[in-house]
Amino acid sequence: MSTLPQHPPEGTGPIRPSAAVARAARALTAAGVGSARVEAELLAAYVLGIPRGRLALADDLSDDQLVRLDELTRRRAAREPLQHLTGRAGFRHLELSVGPGVFVPRPETELLAGWGVEQAQGRPDPVVVDLCSGSGAIALAVAQELPGARVIAVERSTAALAWLRRNAAERAAAGDRPIEVVEADVTAPDLLAELVGRVDVLLCNPPYVPDDVVVPPEVAGHDPAEAVFGGADGLVVIRPVVARAAVLLRPGGVLGVEHDDTHGAAVPELFAENGGFTAVAEHLDLTGRPRYATASRRADCHHAPIGAAWQTDSS
Protein backbone atom coordinates (compact mmCIF):
# COMPACT_ATOMS: atom_id res chain seq x y z
CA MET A 1 0.00 0.00 0.00
CA SER A 2 1.29 3.48 -0.91
CA THR A 3 2.27 5.73 1.98
CA LEU A 4 1.80 8.88 -0.08
CA PRO A 5 -0.88 11.39 0.96
CA GLN A 6 -3.71 11.91 -1.47
CA HIS A 7 -2.62 15.52 -2.00
CA PRO A 8 0.42 17.51 -0.91
CA PRO A 9 -0.37 19.72 2.07
CA GLU A 10 -1.46 23.22 1.20
CA GLY A 11 1.39 25.66 1.11
CA THR A 12 3.97 22.91 0.62
CA GLY A 13 5.66 24.96 -2.07
CA PRO A 14 8.52 23.77 -4.26
CA ILE A 15 10.37 20.61 -3.23
CA ARG A 16 13.86 19.49 -4.15
CA PRO A 17 14.10 16.56 -6.58
CA SER A 18 16.12 14.59 -4.01
CA ALA A 19 13.33 14.91 -1.45
CA ALA A 20 10.67 14.02 -4.00
CA VAL A 21 12.63 10.98 -5.10
CA ALA A 22 13.14 9.81 -1.51
CA ARG A 23 9.42 10.19 -0.88
CA ALA A 24 8.50 8.17 -3.97
CA ALA A 25 11.16 5.53 -3.27
CA ARG A 26 9.75 4.91 0.22
CA ALA A 27 6.28 4.33 -1.23
CA LEU A 28 7.59 1.97 -3.92
CA THR A 29 9.69 0.05 -1.41
CA ALA A 30 6.66 -0.39 0.84
CA ALA A 31 4.73 -1.76 -2.15
CA GLY A 32 7.44 -4.34 -2.86
CA VAL A 33 8.67 -2.79 -6.10
CA GLY A 34 12.21 -3.84 -6.93
CA SER A 35 14.82 -1.15 -7.70
CA ALA A 36 12.55 1.35 -5.99
CA ARG A 37 15.12 4.16 -5.87
CA VAL A 38 15.95 3.84 -9.56
CA GLU A 39 12.30 3.77 -10.55
CA ALA A 40 11.54 6.77 -8.35
CA GLU A 41 14.32 8.69 -10.07
CA LEU A 42 12.99 7.70 -13.49
CA LEU A 43 9.49 8.86 -12.58
CA ALA A 44 10.78 12.16 -11.21
CA ALA A 45 12.88 12.74 -14.32
CA TYR A 46 9.85 11.97 -16.48
CA VAL A 47 7.71 14.51 -14.61
CA LEU A 48 10.45 17.12 -14.92
CA GLY A 49 11.07 16.31 -18.58
CA ILE A 50 14.80 15.75 -18.14
CA PRO A 51 17.22 12.80 -18.32
CA ARG A 52 17.61 10.89 -15.08
CA GLY A 53 21.28 11.89 -14.92
CA ARG A 54 20.33 15.56 -14.59
CA LEU A 55 18.12 15.21 -11.52
CA ALA A 56 20.78 16.60 -9.20
CA LEU A 57 20.92 19.77 -11.30
CA ALA A 58 17.17 20.15 -11.78
CA ASP A 59 14.99 22.92 -10.43
CA ASP A 60 12.57 22.24 -7.58
CA LEU A 61 9.32 20.45 -8.34
CA SER A 62 6.28 22.69 -8.31
CA ASP A 63 3.11 21.68 -6.45
CA ASP A 64 1.58 20.53 -9.74
CA GLN A 65 4.62 18.43 -10.57
CA LEU A 66 4.60 16.86 -7.11
CA VAL A 67 0.92 15.98 -7.49
CA ARG A 68 1.73 14.34 -10.83
CA LEU A 69 4.67 12.44 -9.36
CA ASP A 70 2.53 11.25 -6.45
CA GLU A 71 -0.11 9.95 -8.86
CA LEU A 72 2.45 8.10 -10.98
CA THR A 73 4.02 6.66 -7.85
CA ARG A 74 0.64 5.39 -6.65
CA ARG A 75 0.06 3.71 -10.00
CA ARG A 76 3.51 2.13 -9.96
CA ALA A 77 2.95 0.96 -6.37
CA ALA A 78 -0.20 -0.74 -7.70
CA ARG A 79 2.21 -2.58 -10.06
CA GLU A 80 1.38 -0.81 -13.29
CA PRO A 81 4.56 -1.16 -15.38
CA LEU A 82 6.93 1.77 -15.28
CA GLN A 83 7.08 1.73 -19.07
CA HIS A 84 3.31 2.14 -19.30
CA LEU A 85 3.53 5.19 -17.04
CA THR A 86 6.22 6.88 -19.12
CA GLY A 87 5.10 5.43 -22.46
CA ARG A 88 8.67 4.51 -23.33
CA ALA A 89 10.97 1.51 -23.02
CA GLY A 90 14.71 1.50 -23.56
CA PHE A 91 16.16 -1.26 -25.73
CA ARG A 92 19.83 -1.26 -26.70
CA HIS A 93 20.30 2.17 -28.34
CA LEU A 94 16.59 2.81 -28.84
CA GLU A 95 13.68 4.38 -26.99
CA LEU A 96 10.45 2.66 -28.05
CA SER A 97 6.82 3.58 -27.56
CA VAL A 98 4.92 0.99 -25.50
CA GLY A 99 1.64 0.69 -23.65
CA PRO A 100 -1.41 -1.51 -23.20
CA GLY A 101 -1.65 -4.29 -25.76
CA VAL A 102 2.05 -4.87 -26.39
CA PHE A 103 4.69 -6.83 -24.50
CA VAL A 104 7.23 -4.55 -22.83
CA PRO A 105 10.71 -5.49 -24.12
CA ARG A 106 13.05 -6.81 -21.43
CA PRO A 107 16.78 -6.18 -20.99
CA GLU A 108 17.60 -9.89 -21.43
CA THR A 109 16.25 -9.78 -24.98
CA GLU A 110 18.96 -7.24 -25.82
CA LEU A 111 21.39 -10.17 -25.70
CA LEU A 112 19.55 -12.02 -28.45
CA ALA A 113 19.33 -8.85 -30.55
CA GLY A 114 23.05 -8.24 -30.10
CA TRP A 115 23.83 -11.81 -31.14
CA GLY A 116 21.72 -11.29 -34.24
CA VAL A 117 23.57 -8.09 -35.13
CA GLU A 118 26.91 -9.86 -34.74
CA GLN A 119 25.78 -12.75 -36.93
CA ALA A 120 24.50 -10.46 -39.71
CA GLN A 121 27.64 -8.32 -39.78
CA GLY A 122 29.88 -9.12 -42.71
CA ARG A 123 27.14 -10.83 -44.71
CA PRO A 124 26.38 -9.04 -47.98
CA ASP A 125 22.93 -7.41 -47.90
CA PRO A 126 21.71 -9.65 -45.07
CA VAL A 127 18.05 -10.58 -44.74
CA VAL A 128 17.01 -10.59 -41.07
CA VAL A 129 13.62 -11.80 -39.83
CA ASP A 130 12.18 -11.04 -36.39
CA LEU A 131 9.28 -13.34 -35.47
CA CYS A 132 6.81 -12.43 -32.69
CA SER A 133 8.08 -8.88 -33.09
CA GLY A 134 5.71 -7.16 -30.62
CA SER A 135 6.91 -3.58 -30.21
CA GLY A 136 9.53 -4.17 -32.89
CA ALA A 137 12.41 -4.00 -30.43
CA ILE A 138 14.64 -6.64 -32.03
CA ALA A 139 13.86 -5.70 -35.63
CA LEU A 140 14.37 -1.99 -35.06
CA ALA A 141 17.60 -2.52 -33.12
CA VAL A 142 19.01 -4.57 -35.98
CA ALA A 143 17.88 -2.01 -38.56
CA GLN A 144 19.51 0.82 -36.61
CA GLU A 145 22.80 -0.98 -36.06
CA LEU A 146 22.99 -2.58 -39.52
CA PRO A 147 21.67 -0.06 -42.06
CA GLY A 148 22.59 -2.41 -44.90
CA ALA A 149 20.24 -5.14 -43.68
CA ARG A 150 16.78 -5.87 -44.97
CA VAL A 151 14.71 -6.44 -41.82
CA ILE A 152 11.27 -8.07 -41.72
CA ALA A 153 9.18 -7.96 -38.53
CA VAL A 154 6.30 -10.44 -38.16
CA GLU A 155 3.45 -10.00 -35.67
CA ARG A 156 -0.16 -11.22 -35.56
CA SER A 157 -1.71 -9.23 -32.69
CA THR A 158 -3.71 -6.24 -33.90
CA ALA A 159 -2.90 -4.28 -30.74
CA ALA A 160 0.81 -5.06 -30.91
CA LEU A 161 0.91 -4.25 -34.62
CA ALA A 162 -0.26 -0.72 -33.86
CA TRP A 163 2.72 -0.20 -31.55
CA LEU A 164 5.08 -1.94 -33.99
CA ARG A 165 4.03 0.30 -36.87
CA ARG A 166 4.26 3.38 -34.67
CA ASN A 167 7.80 2.52 -33.60
CA ALA A 168 8.79 1.63 -37.15
CA ALA A 169 7.54 5.01 -38.37
CA GLU A 170 9.35 6.83 -35.55
CA ARG A 171 12.65 5.13 -36.33
CA ALA A 172 12.30 5.69 -40.07
CA ALA A 173 11.63 9.38 -39.40
CA ALA A 174 14.78 9.44 -37.26
CA GLY A 175 16.81 8.22 -40.24
CA ASP A 176 17.05 4.47 -39.65
CA ARG A 177 16.49 2.15 -42.59
CA PRO A 178 12.76 1.33 -42.70
CA ILE A 179 11.78 -2.19 -41.72
CA GLU A 180 9.07 -4.29 -43.36
CA VAL A 181 6.10 -5.15 -41.14
CA VAL A 182 4.18 -8.35 -41.91
CA GLU A 183 0.91 -9.28 -40.22
CA ALA A 184 1.02 -13.06 -39.87
CA ASP A 185 0.89 -16.00 -37.46
CA VAL A 186 4.41 -17.32 -36.96
CA THR A 187 3.05 -20.87 -36.58
CA ALA A 188 1.55 -20.84 -40.10
CA PRO A 189 3.11 -23.59 -42.26
CA ASP A 190 3.47 -21.22 -45.22
CA LEU A 191 4.91 -18.29 -43.26
CA LEU A 192 6.95 -15.93 -45.46
CA ALA A 193 6.79 -18.31 -48.41
CA GLU A 194 8.55 -15.77 -50.63
CA LEU A 195 11.64 -15.92 -48.40
CA VAL A 196 12.18 -19.70 -48.40
CA GLY A 197 15.91 -20.38 -48.46
CA ARG A 198 16.79 -16.67 -48.47
CA VAL A 199 16.97 -15.62 -44.80
CA ASP A 200 20.40 -15.02 -43.25
CA VAL A 201 19.40 -14.43 -39.62
CA LEU A 202 16.10 -15.43 -38.00
CA LEU A 203 15.41 -14.19 -34.46
CA CYS A 204 12.41 -14.89 -32.26
CA ASN A 205 11.30 -13.89 -28.77
CA PRO A 206 8.09 -15.96 -28.62
CA PRO A 207 5.58 -16.50 -25.82
CA TYR A 208 7.36 -19.17 -23.81
CA VAL A 209 6.23 -19.16 -20.18
CA PRO A 210 4.49 -22.43 -19.27
CA ASP A 211 0.80 -21.86 -18.60
CA ASP A 212 0.90 -22.86 -14.91
CA VAL A 213 3.73 -20.49 -13.95
CA VAL A 214 2.79 -17.60 -11.69
CA VAL A 215 4.19 -14.38 -13.16
CA PRO A 216 4.75 -10.97 -11.50
CA PRO A 217 1.73 -8.65 -11.27
CA GLU A 218 3.23 -6.30 -13.85
CA VAL A 219 3.14 -9.19 -16.33
CA ALA A 220 -0.11 -10.81 -15.23
CA GLY A 221 -2.06 -7.58 -15.21
CA HIS A 222 -0.58 -5.74 -18.15
CA ASP A 223 1.44 -7.78 -20.67
CA PRO A 224 -0.82 -9.56 -23.21
CA ALA A 225 -1.22 -13.20 -22.18
CA GLU A 226 -0.72 -14.34 -25.80
CA ALA A 227 2.73 -12.73 -25.73
CA VAL A 228 3.69 -14.39 -22.44
CA PHE A 229 2.35 -17.93 -22.18
CA GLY A 230 3.41 -20.70 -24.53
CA GLY A 231 1.18 -23.65 -23.64
CA ALA A 232 1.52 -26.33 -21.00
CA ASP A 233 5.26 -26.75 -21.55
CA GLY A 234 5.97 -23.28 -22.94
CA LEU A 235 7.04 -24.69 -26.32
CA VAL A 236 3.81 -24.49 -28.34
CA VAL A 237 5.06 -21.60 -30.48
CA ILE A 238 8.74 -22.52 -30.44
CA ARG A 239 8.21 -25.93 -32.07
CA PRO A 240 6.68 -24.62 -35.33
CA VAL A 241 9.11 -21.68 -35.37
CA VAL A 242 12.06 -24.08 -35.36
CA ALA A 243 10.51 -26.16 -38.14
CA ARG A 244 9.79 -23.11 -40.29
CA ALA A 245 13.23 -21.61 -39.64
CA ALA A 246 14.83 -24.70 -41.13
CA VAL A 247 12.95 -23.91 -44.36
CA LEU A 248 13.41 -20.15 -44.42
CA LEU A 249 17.13 -20.01 -43.66
CA ARG A 250 19.68 -20.23 -46.40
CA PRO A 251 22.53 -22.76 -45.87
CA GLY A 252 24.76 -21.22 -43.22
CA GLY A 253 21.98 -18.93 -42.03
CA VAL A 254 21.46 -18.75 -38.29
CA LEU A 255 18.57 -19.02 -35.84
CA GLY A 256 18.26 -17.53 -32.37
CA VAL A 257 15.28 -18.17 -30.07
CA GLU A 258 14.73 -16.76 -26.59
CA HIS A 259 13.16 -19.16 -24.10
CA ASP A 260 12.20 -19.73 -20.49
CA ASP A 261 15.02 -20.38 -18.04
CA THR A 262 13.66 -23.91 -17.60
CA HIS A 263 14.19 -24.63 -21.32
CA GLY A 264 17.99 -24.72 -21.28
CA ALA A 265 17.94 -28.32 -22.51
CA ALA A 266 14.55 -28.53 -24.24
CA VAL A 267 15.04 -25.87 -26.90
CA PRO A 268 18.54 -26.95 -28.01
CA GLU A 269 17.13 -30.49 -28.23
CA LEU A 270 14.37 -29.23 -30.54
CA PHE A 271 17.05 -27.73 -32.78
CA ALA A 272 19.05 -30.96 -32.82
CA GLU A 273 16.00 -33.17 -33.39
CA ASN A 274 14.94 -31.10 -36.38
CA GLY A 275 17.95 -32.34 -38.30
CA GLY A 276 18.37 -29.15 -40.27
CA PHE A 277 20.80 -27.43 -37.91
CA THR A 278 24.36 -27.65 -36.73
CA ALA A 279 26.43 -25.69 -34.19
CA VAL A 280 23.58 -25.78 -31.68
CA ALA A 281 24.44 -23.68 -28.62
CA GLU A 282 22.76 -22.49 -25.44
CA HIS A 283 23.43 -18.98 -24.08
CA LEU A 284 23.06 -17.61 -20.57
CA ASP A 285 21.71 -14.22 -19.54
CA LEU A 286 23.49 -11.80 -17.23
CA THR A 287 22.16 -13.65 -14.17
CA GLY A 288 23.65 -16.94 -15.39
CA ARG A 289 20.32 -18.46 -16.39
CA PRO A 290 19.64 -20.19 -19.72
CA ARG A 291 18.03 -17.56 -21.95
CA TYR A 292 18.35 -18.24 -25.67
CA ALA A 293 19.46 -20.98 -28.02
CA THR A 294 21.17 -20.62 -31.39
CA ALA A 295 22.04 -22.80 -34.35
CA SER A 296 23.22 -22.68 -37.95
CA ARG A 297 21.34 -24.08 -40.95
CA ARG A 298 23.10 -27.13 -42.32
CA ALA A 299 24.67 -26.73 -45.75
CA ASP A 300 24.02 -30.35 -46.79
CA CYS A 301 20.87 -32.43 -47.12
CA HIS A 302 21.71 -34.86 -44.37
CA HIS A 303 19.99 -34.80 -41.00
CA ALA A 304 21.85 -34.66 -37.74
CA PRO A 305 21.03 -37.59 -35.47
CA ILE A 306 18.42 -36.94 -32.80
CA GLY A 307 20.11 -35.98 -29.58
CA ALA A 308 23.17 -34.60 -31.37
CA ALA A 309 25.60 -32.87 -29.04
CA TRP A 310 25.20 -29.16 -28.36
CA GLN A 311 27.20 -26.76 -26.29
CA THR A 312 26.45 -24.17 -23.64
CA ASP A 313 27.92 -20.69 -23.87
CA SER A 314 27.64 -17.70 -21.57
CA SER A 315 26.45 -14.50 -23.19
Tab-separated table of C-alpha atoms in Angstrom:
chain	number	residue	atom	x	y	z
A	1	MET	CA	0.000	0.000	0.000
A	2	SER	CA	1.292	3.476	-0.913
A	3	THR	CA	2.272	5.728	1.979
A	4	LEU	CA	1.801	8.877	-0.079
A	5	PRO	CA	-0.877	11.394	0.961
A	6	GLN	CA	-3.713	11.910	-1.474
A	7	HIS	CA	-2.617	15.518	-2.001
A	8	PRO	CA	0.417	17.508	-0.915
A	9	PRO	CA	-0.367	19.719	2.071
A	10	GLU	CA	-1.462	23.224	1.195
A	11	GLY	CA	1.394	25.660	1.108
A	12	THR	CA	3.966	22.907	0.624
A	13	GLY	CA	5.660	24.959	-2.068
A	14	PRO	CA	8.516	23.765	-4.259
A	15	ILE	CA	10.370	20.611	-3.229
A	16	ARG	CA	13.860	19.486	-4.153
A	17	PRO	CA	14.099	16.557	-6.580
A	18	SER	CA	16.120	14.593	-4.015
A	19	ALA	CA	13.333	14.911	-1.454
A	20	ALA	CA	10.667	14.016	-4.002
A	21	VAL	CA	12.626	10.975	-5.102
A	22	ALA	CA	13.141	9.813	-1.510
A	23	ARG	CA	9.419	10.189	-0.883
A	24	ALA	CA	8.504	8.169	-3.974
A	25	ALA	CA	11.155	5.533	-3.269
A	26	ARG	CA	9.747	4.912	0.218
A	27	ALA	CA	6.283	4.329	-1.231
A	28	LEU	CA	7.589	1.973	-3.917
A	29	THR	CA	9.688	0.045	-1.415
A	30	ALA	CA	6.658	-0.387	0.841
A	31	ALA	CA	4.729	-1.756	-2.148
A	32	GLY	CA	7.439	-4.339	-2.863
A	33	VAL	CA	8.667	-2.785	-6.100
A	34	GLY	CA	12.212	-3.836	-6.933
A	35	SER	CA	14.822	-1.151	-7.699
A	36	ALA	CA	12.546	1.352	-5.986
A	37	ARG	CA	15.119	4.156	-5.873
A	38	VAL	CA	15.951	3.835	-9.563
A	39	GLU	CA	12.299	3.769	-10.549
A	40	ALA	CA	11.538	6.766	-8.348
A	41	GLU	CA	14.324	8.690	-10.069
A	42	LEU	CA	12.987	7.703	-13.488
A	43	LEU	CA	9.495	8.860	-12.577
A	44	ALA	CA	10.784	12.163	-11.211
A	45	ALA	CA	12.875	12.736	-14.322
A	46	TYR	CA	9.849	11.968	-16.482
A	47	VAL	CA	7.713	14.506	-14.607
A	48	LEU	CA	10.447	17.122	-14.918
A	49	GLY	CA	11.066	16.310	-18.577
A	50	ILE	CA	14.797	15.746	-18.135
A	51	PRO	CA	17.223	12.798	-18.319
A	52	ARG	CA	17.608	10.885	-15.076
A	53	GLY	CA	21.279	11.887	-14.920
A	54	ARG	CA	20.334	15.564	-14.587
A	55	LEU	CA	18.122	15.206	-11.522
A	56	ALA	CA	20.782	16.600	-9.197
A	57	LEU	CA	20.919	19.768	-11.301
A	58	ALA	CA	17.172	20.151	-11.779
A	59	ASP	CA	14.987	22.922	-10.428
A	60	ASP	CA	12.566	22.238	-7.581
A	61	LEU	CA	9.315	20.454	-8.339
A	62	SER	CA	6.276	22.685	-8.308
A	63	ASP	CA	3.111	21.685	-6.447
A	64	ASP	CA	1.576	20.527	-9.737
A	65	GLN	CA	4.622	18.429	-10.568
A	66	LEU	CA	4.599	16.861	-7.112
A	67	VAL	CA	0.921	15.980	-7.493
A	68	ARG	CA	1.725	14.342	-10.830
A	69	LEU	CA	4.671	12.444	-9.360
A	70	ASP	CA	2.527	11.251	-6.450
A	71	GLU	CA	-0.108	9.947	-8.859
A	72	LEU	CA	2.454	8.105	-10.981
A	73	THR	CA	4.021	6.664	-7.845
A	74	ARG	CA	0.644	5.388	-6.651
A	75	ARG	CA	0.057	3.714	-10.001
A	76	ARG	CA	3.512	2.128	-9.964
A	77	ALA	CA	2.949	0.957	-6.375
A	78	ALA	CA	-0.203	-0.745	-7.702
A	79	ARG	CA	2.211	-2.576	-10.060
A	80	GLU	CA	1.379	-0.807	-13.288
A	81	PRO	CA	4.559	-1.165	-15.376
A	82	LEU	CA	6.934	1.766	-15.277
A	83	GLN	CA	7.081	1.726	-19.073
A	84	HIS	CA	3.310	2.144	-19.297
A	85	LEU	CA	3.528	5.192	-17.045
A	86	THR	CA	6.216	6.877	-19.116
A	87	GLY	CA	5.097	5.432	-22.458
A	88	ARG	CA	8.667	4.507	-23.331
A	89	ALA	CA	10.970	1.509	-23.022
A	90	GLY	CA	14.708	1.505	-23.562
A	91	PHE	CA	16.162	-1.264	-25.726
A	92	ARG	CA	19.833	-1.256	-26.703
A	93	HIS	CA	20.297	2.165	-28.337
A	94	LEU	CA	16.588	2.815	-28.844
A	95	GLU	CA	13.676	4.384	-26.991
A	96	LEU	CA	10.455	2.661	-28.050
A	97	SER	CA	6.817	3.578	-27.558
A	98	VAL	CA	4.922	0.991	-25.499
A	99	GLY	CA	1.638	0.687	-23.652
A	100	PRO	CA	-1.413	-1.507	-23.197
A	101	GLY	CA	-1.651	-4.288	-25.764
A	102	VAL	CA	2.046	-4.874	-26.391
A	103	PHE	CA	4.691	-6.831	-24.500
A	104	VAL	CA	7.227	-4.545	-22.831
A	105	PRO	CA	10.708	-5.485	-24.122
A	106	ARG	CA	13.052	-6.806	-21.432
A	107	PRO	CA	16.783	-6.185	-20.993
A	108	GLU	CA	17.598	-9.886	-21.432
A	109	THR	CA	16.253	-9.779	-24.979
A	110	GLU	CA	18.956	-7.242	-25.825
A	111	LEU	CA	21.393	-10.169	-25.698
A	112	LEU	CA	19.548	-12.016	-28.452
A	113	ALA	CA	19.332	-8.848	-30.553
A	114	GLY	CA	23.048	-8.238	-30.096
A	115	TRP	CA	23.834	-11.807	-31.136
A	116	GLY	CA	21.719	-11.287	-34.243
A	117	VAL	CA	23.571	-8.093	-35.130
A	118	GLU	CA	26.906	-9.859	-34.742
A	119	GLN	CA	25.777	-12.749	-36.930
A	120	ALA	CA	24.504	-10.459	-39.706
A	121	GLN	CA	27.637	-8.316	-39.777
A	122	GLY	CA	29.882	-9.121	-42.709
A	123	ARG	CA	27.144	-10.827	-44.709
A	124	PRO	CA	26.378	-9.042	-47.984
A	125	ASP	CA	22.934	-7.407	-47.902
A	126	PRO	CA	21.711	-9.649	-45.068
A	127	VAL	CA	18.050	-10.580	-44.739
A	128	VAL	CA	17.012	-10.591	-41.074
A	129	VAL	CA	13.623	-11.798	-39.835
A	130	ASP	CA	12.179	-11.037	-36.392
A	131	LEU	CA	9.275	-13.335	-35.468
A	132	CYS	CA	6.807	-12.427	-32.691
A	133	SER	CA	8.080	-8.878	-33.088
A	134	GLY	CA	5.715	-7.161	-30.615
A	135	SER	CA	6.907	-3.577	-30.206
A	136	GLY	CA	9.530	-4.172	-32.895
A	137	ALA	CA	12.414	-4.001	-30.426
A	138	ILE	CA	14.641	-6.642	-32.034
A	139	ALA	CA	13.857	-5.702	-35.631
A	140	LEU	CA	14.372	-1.989	-35.063
A	141	ALA	CA	17.604	-2.516	-33.122
A	142	VAL	CA	19.011	-4.573	-35.982
A	143	ALA	CA	17.881	-2.007	-38.561
A	144	GLN	CA	19.515	0.817	-36.613
A	145	GLU	CA	22.797	-0.979	-36.061
A	146	LEU	CA	22.987	-2.575	-39.525
A	147	PRO	CA	21.668	-0.057	-42.060
A	148	GLY	CA	22.594	-2.410	-44.903
A	149	ALA	CA	20.245	-5.139	-43.683
A	150	ARG	CA	16.781	-5.866	-44.974
A	151	VAL	CA	14.710	-6.440	-41.818
A	152	ILE	CA	11.267	-8.065	-41.723
A	153	ALA	CA	9.177	-7.963	-38.527
A	154	VAL	CA	6.304	-10.441	-38.159
A	155	GLU	CA	3.448	-10.004	-35.665
A	156	ARG	CA	-0.162	-11.218	-35.564
A	157	SER	CA	-1.710	-9.230	-32.694
A	158	THR	CA	-3.711	-6.241	-33.896
A	159	ALA	CA	-2.896	-4.283	-30.743
A	160	ALA	CA	0.812	-5.064	-30.908
A	161	LEU	CA	0.913	-4.248	-34.619
A	162	ALA	CA	-0.257	-0.718	-33.863
A	163	TRP	CA	2.721	-0.204	-31.548
A	164	LEU	CA	5.084	-1.942	-33.986
A	165	ARG	CA	4.028	0.295	-36.867
A	166	ARG	CA	4.257	3.379	-34.671
A	167	ASN	CA	7.800	2.523	-33.601
A	168	ALA	CA	8.792	1.632	-37.151
A	169	ALA	CA	7.540	5.006	-38.370
A	170	GLU	CA	9.346	6.833	-35.551
A	171	ARG	CA	12.646	5.133	-36.328
A	172	ALA	CA	12.300	5.689	-40.074
A	173	ALA	CA	11.629	9.380	-39.404
A	174	ALA	CA	14.781	9.438	-37.258
A	175	GLY	CA	16.812	8.218	-40.235
A	176	ASP	CA	17.052	4.470	-39.652
A	177	ARG	CA	16.491	2.147	-42.587
A	178	PRO	CA	12.763	1.330	-42.697
A	179	ILE	CA	11.777	-2.190	-41.724
A	180	GLU	CA	9.067	-4.289	-43.359
A	181	VAL	CA	6.100	-5.148	-41.144
A	182	VAL	CA	4.180	-8.351	-41.906
A	183	GLU	CA	0.912	-9.283	-40.216
A	184	ALA	CA	1.018	-13.059	-39.870
A	185	ASP	CA	0.885	-16.000	-37.463
A	186	VAL	CA	4.410	-17.316	-36.957
A	187	THR	CA	3.054	-20.870	-36.577
A	188	ALA	CA	1.549	-20.838	-40.097
A	189	PRO	CA	3.112	-23.590	-42.258
A	190	ASP	CA	3.470	-21.225	-45.218
A	191	LEU	CA	4.914	-18.294	-43.257
A	192	LEU	CA	6.953	-15.927	-45.456
A	193	ALA	CA	6.791	-18.307	-48.405
A	194	GLU	CA	8.549	-15.773	-50.635
A	195	LEU	CA	11.641	-15.922	-48.396
A	196	VAL	CA	12.175	-19.698	-48.397
A	197	GLY	CA	15.911	-20.377	-48.463
A	198	ARG	CA	16.790	-16.665	-48.469
A	199	VAL	CA	16.972	-15.621	-44.800
A	200	ASP	CA	20.398	-15.021	-43.252
A	201	VAL	CA	19.396	-14.432	-39.624
A	202	LEU	CA	16.104	-15.429	-38.000
A	203	LEU	CA	15.406	-14.189	-34.455
A	204	CYS	CA	12.410	-14.894	-32.256
A	205	ASN	CA	11.305	-13.894	-28.775
A	206	PRO	CA	8.094	-15.960	-28.618
A	207	PRO	CA	5.583	-16.500	-25.823
A	208	TYR	CA	7.359	-19.172	-23.812
A	209	VAL	CA	6.228	-19.155	-20.176
A	210	PRO	CA	4.487	-22.434	-19.268
A	211	ASP	CA	0.796	-21.860	-18.595
A	212	ASP	CA	0.904	-22.858	-14.908
A	213	VAL	CA	3.734	-20.492	-13.953
A	214	VAL	CA	2.794	-17.597	-11.687
A	215	VAL	CA	4.189	-14.375	-13.155
A	216	PRO	CA	4.749	-10.970	-11.499
A	217	PRO	CA	1.728	-8.654	-11.270
A	218	GLU	CA	3.232	-6.298	-13.854
A	219	VAL	CA	3.144	-9.187	-16.328
A	220	ALA	CA	-0.112	-10.809	-15.229
A	221	GLY	CA	-2.063	-7.584	-15.207
A	222	HIS	CA	-0.582	-5.738	-18.154
A	223	ASP	CA	1.437	-7.783	-20.671
A	224	PRO	CA	-0.820	-9.556	-23.209
A	225	ALA	CA	-1.223	-13.200	-22.185
A	226	GLU	CA	-0.724	-14.336	-25.796
A	227	ALA	CA	2.726	-12.725	-25.728
A	228	VAL	CA	3.690	-14.393	-22.444
A	229	PHE	CA	2.351	-17.932	-22.180
A	230	GLY	CA	3.407	-20.704	-24.529
A	231	GLY	CA	1.178	-23.646	-23.635
A	232	ALA	CA	1.515	-26.326	-21.004
A	233	ASP	CA	5.258	-26.751	-21.550
A	234	GLY	CA	5.969	-23.279	-22.944
A	235	LEU	CA	7.039	-24.687	-26.323
A	236	VAL	CA	3.813	-24.494	-28.340
A	237	VAL	CA	5.055	-21.599	-30.480
A	238	ILE	CA	8.736	-22.517	-30.441
A	239	ARG	CA	8.206	-25.930	-32.075
A	240	PRO	CA	6.678	-24.617	-35.332
A	241	VAL	CA	9.110	-21.681	-35.370
A	242	VAL	CA	12.061	-24.082	-35.358
A	243	ALA	CA	10.509	-26.155	-38.140
A	244	ARG	CA	9.789	-23.108	-40.291
A	245	ALA	CA	13.227	-21.608	-39.643
A	246	ALA	CA	14.832	-24.704	-41.129
A	247	VAL	CA	12.955	-23.913	-44.360
A	248	LEU	CA	13.406	-20.148	-44.421
A	249	LEU	CA	17.126	-20.006	-43.659
A	250	ARG	CA	19.684	-20.232	-46.401
A	251	PRO	CA	22.529	-22.765	-45.873
A	252	GLY	CA	24.760	-21.222	-43.223
A	253	GLY	CA	21.977	-18.926	-42.028
A	254	VAL	CA	21.457	-18.752	-38.291
A	255	LEU	CA	18.574	-19.021	-35.841
A	256	GLY	CA	18.264	-17.525	-32.365
A	257	VAL	CA	15.277	-18.170	-30.073
A	258	GLU	CA	14.733	-16.757	-26.589
A	259	HIS	CA	13.161	-19.161	-24.099
A	260	ASP	CA	12.195	-19.725	-20.492
A	261	ASP	CA	15.018	-20.380	-18.043
A	262	THR	CA	13.655	-23.909	-17.599
A	263	HIS	CA	14.191	-24.632	-21.318
A	264	GLY	CA	17.988	-24.723	-21.283
A	265	ALA	CA	17.938	-28.323	-22.513
A	266	ALA	CA	14.547	-28.532	-24.235
A	267	VAL	CA	15.035	-25.867	-26.902
A	268	PRO	CA	18.536	-26.952	-28.010
A	269	GLU	CA	17.133	-30.493	-28.233
A	270	LEU	CA	14.374	-29.235	-30.543
A	271	PHE	CA	17.052	-27.728	-32.784
A	272	ALA	CA	19.049	-30.959	-32.823
A	273	GLU	CA	16.003	-33.172	-33.387
A	274	ASN	CA	14.936	-31.098	-36.384
A	275	GLY	CA	17.951	-32.338	-38.304
A	276	GLY	CA	18.374	-29.148	-40.268
A	277	PHE	CA	20.800	-27.430	-37.912
A	278	THR	CA	24.355	-27.647	-36.734
A	279	ALA	CA	26.425	-25.686	-34.191
A	280	VAL	CA	23.578	-25.776	-31.677
A	281	ALA	CA	24.444	-23.675	-28.621
A	282	GLU	CA	22.761	-22.493	-25.437
A	283	HIS	CA	23.428	-18.985	-24.083
A	284	LEU	CA	23.060	-17.606	-20.567
A	285	ASP	CA	21.706	-14.220	-19.537
A	286	LEU	CA	23.488	-11.804	-17.230
A	287	THR	CA	22.164	-13.648	-14.169
A	288	GLY	CA	23.648	-16.936	-15.393
A	289	ARG	CA	20.320	-18.464	-16.387
A	290	PRO	CA	19.644	-20.190	-19.719
A	291	ARG	CA	18.033	-17.558	-21.946
A	292	TYR	CA	18.353	-18.239	-25.671
A	293	ALA	CA	19.464	-20.983	-28.018
A	294	THR	CA	21.168	-20.616	-31.392
A	295	ALA	CA	22.044	-22.803	-34.346
A	296	SER	CA	23.225	-22.677	-37.949
A	297	ARG	CA	21.344	-24.085	-40.949
A	298	ARG	CA	23.101	-27.128	-42.318
A	299	ALA	CA	24.666	-26.734	-45.750
A	300	ASP	CA	24.015	-30.348	-46.788
A	301	CYS	CA	20.868	-32.426	-47.121
A	302	HIS	CA	21.713	-34.864	-44.370
A	303	HIS	CA	19.995	-34.801	-41.004
A	304	ALA	CA	21.854	-34.662	-37.738
A	305	PRO	CA	21.035	-37.595	-35.469
A	306	ILE	CA	18.423	-36.941	-32.798
A	307	GLY	CA	20.108	-35.981	-29.576
A	308	ALA	CA	23.171	-34.597	-31.375
A	309	ALA	CA	25.601	-32.874	-29.037
A	310	TRP	CA	25.201	-29.163	-28.361
A	311	GLN	CA	27.201	-26.764	-26.294
A	312	THR	CA	26.454	-24.168	-23.637
A	313	ASP	CA	27.924	-20.691	-23.871
A	314	SER	CA	27.639	-17.698	-21.572
A	315	SER	CA	26.449	-14.501	-23.187
